[in-house]
C-alpha positions as YAML, in Angstrom:
chain: A
units: angstrom
residues:
- id: 1
  name: GLU
  ca: [9.60, 17.20, 15.28]
- id: 2
  name: LYS
  ca: [9.72, 13.73, 13.80]
- id: 3
  name: SER
  ca: [11.77, 11.38, 15.61]
- id: 4
  name: ALA
  ca: [14.48, 9.93, 13.66]
- id: 5
  name: LYS
  ca: [13.66, 6.67, 14.61]
- id: 6
  name: THR
  ca: [11.61, 5.13, 11.56]
- id: 7
  name: SER
  ca: [9.53, 1.70, 12.27]
- id: 8
  name: PRO
  ca: [10.15, -1.41, 9.88]
- id: 9
  name: ALA
  ca: [6.62, -0.52, 8.70]
- id: 10
  name: GLU
  ca: [7.93, 2.91, 7.54]
- id: 11
  name: LYS
  ca: [10.89, 1.21, 6.02]
- id: 12
  name: TYR
  ca: [9.41, -1.01, 3.87]
- id: 13
  name: CYS
  ca: [6.58, 1.17, 2.92]
- id: 14
  name: THR
  ca: [9.39, 3.86, 1.66]
- id: 15
  name: GLU
  ca: [11.09, 1.32, -0.07]
- id: 16
  name: GLY
  ca: [8.15, 0.36, -1.85]
- id: 17
  name: ASP
  ca: [7.20, 4.27, -2.90]
- id: 18
  name: GLU
  ca: [11.01, 3.81, -4.91]
- id: 19
  name: PHE
  ca: [10.19, 0.41, -6.30]
- id: 20
  name: TYR
  ca: [6.72, 1.86, -7.19]
- id: 21
  name: LYS
  ca: [8.75, 5.17, -8.48]
- id: 22
  name: GLN
  ca: [10.81, 3.02, -10.93]
- id: 23
  name: ASN
  ca: [7.68, 0.90, -12.22]
- id: 24
  name: LYS
  ca: [9.00, -2.25, -10.27]
- id: 25
  name: LEU
  ca: [5.55, -2.78, -9.30]
- id: 26
  name: LYS
  ca: [5.99, -6.16, -8.08]
- id: 27
  name: GLU
  ca: [8.56, -5.42, -5.79]
- id: 28
  name: ALA
  ca: [6.77, -2.34, -4.40]
- id: 29
  name: LEU
  ca: [3.73, -4.85, -3.92]
- id: 30
  name: SER
  ca: [5.94, -6.90, -2.02]
- id: 31
  name: SER
  ca: [7.36, -4.20, -0.04]
- id: 32
  name: TYR
  ca: [4.11, -2.70, 1.07]
- id: 33
  name: LYS
  ca: [2.73, -5.79, 1.86]
- id: 34
  name: LYS
  ca: [5.63, -6.83, 4.66]
- id: 35
  name: ALA
  ca: [4.81, -3.20, 5.73]
- id: 36
  name: ALA
  ca: [1.19, -3.82, 6.01]
- id: 37
  name: LYS
  ca: [1.78, -7.45, 7.92]
- id: 38
  name: LEU
  ca: [4.34, -5.40, 10.58]
- id: 39
  name: ASP
  ca: [2.43, -2.82, 11.08]
- id: 40
  name: PRO
  ca: [-2.01, -3.62, 10.19]
- id: 41
  name: LYS
  ca: [-2.96, -0.45, 10.96]
- id: 42
  name: PHE
  ca: [-0.45, 1.68, 8.62]
- id: 43
  name: THR
  ca: [-2.96, 2.97, 5.93]
- id: 44
  name: LYS
  ca: [-0.07, 4.47, 4.08]
- id: 45
  name: ALA
  ca: [1.37, 0.62, 3.22]
- id: 46
  name: PHE
  ca: [-2.20, -0.21, 2.24]
- id: 47
  name: MET
  ca: [-2.61, 2.49, 0.50]
- id: 48
  name: GLY
  ca: [0.38, 1.48, -1.81]
- id: 49
  name: ILE
  ca: [-1.07, -2.09, -2.38]
- id: 50
  name: TRP
  ca: [-4.28, -0.39, -3.73]
- id: 51
  name: GLN
  ca: [-2.33, 1.62, -5.91]
- id: 52
  name: THR
  ca: [0.21, -1.02, -7.11]
- id: 53
  name: TYR
  ca: [-2.76, -3.18, -8.17]
- id: 54
  name: ARG
  ca: [-4.16, -0.45, -9.82]
- id: 55
  name: ALA
  ca: [-1.00, 0.29, -12.11]
- id: 56
  name: LEU
  ca: [-1.27, -3.72, -12.65]
- id: 57
  name: GLU
  ca: [-4.65, -3.67, -13.75]
- id: 58
  name: ASP
  ca: [-5.31, -6.26, -10.91]
- id: 59
  name: LYS
  ca: [-9.10, -4.81, -10.51]
- id: 60
  name: LYS
  ca: [-10.24, -7.85, -8.21]
- id: 61
  name: ASN
  ca: [-7.05, -7.08, -5.81]
- id: 62
  name: ALA
  ca: [-7.22, -3.87, -6.15]
- id: 63
  name: LYS
  ca: [-10.90, -4.10, -4.96]
- id: 64
  name: VAL
  ca: [-9.69, -5.98, -1.94]
- id: 65
  name: ALA
  ca: [-7.02, -3.52, -1.33]
- id: 66
  name: CYS
  ca: [-9.15, -0.73, -1.36]
- id: 67
  name: GLU
  ca: [-11.85, -2.44, 0.90]
- id: 68
  name: GLN
  ca: [-8.82, -2.98, 3.42]
- id: 69
  name: TYR
  ca: [-7.77, 0.61, 3.02]
- id: 70
  name: SER
  ca: [-11.06, 2.02, 3.76]
- id: 71
  name: LYS
  ca: [-11.28, -0.06, 6.73]
- id: 72
  name: VAL
  ca: [-7.91, 0.63, 7.94]
- id: 73
  name: SER
  ca: [-8.12, 4.26, 7.30]
- id: 74
  name: GLY
  ca: [-12.03, 4.69, 8.27]
- id: 75
  name: ASP
  ca: [-12.91, 6.94, 5.21]
- id: 76
  name: ASP
  ca: [-16.00, 4.22, 3.52]
- id: 77
  name: SER
  ca: [-16.40, 7.26, 1.25]
- id: 78
  name: ILE
  ca: [-14.33, 5.44, -1.32]
- id: 79
  name: ASP
  ca: [-15.94, 3.63, -4.03]
- id: 80
  name: CYS
  ca: [-13.94, 0.74, -4.55]
- id: 81
  name: ASP
  ca: [-15.63, -0.71, -7.21]
- id: 82
  name: ARG
  ca: [-14.73, 1.87, -9.82]
...
């Protein structure tokens, strides 16, 4: 069973998800970045940052975010250049 205590990083990530669903991409990005700063090993936050940059069509930052996500998640099979 999942503990009832939600970490601040998870709260920001959930907030980011909500903003993302509402297409408030700048707000989503800000929330995901706060989550990643609070918990540098929180893969979901880095995934959010990556997805949001892709949605913003910011290829340069999307690539950087993808590389960060790849590093944090330990998944080096991701092609960050596409």
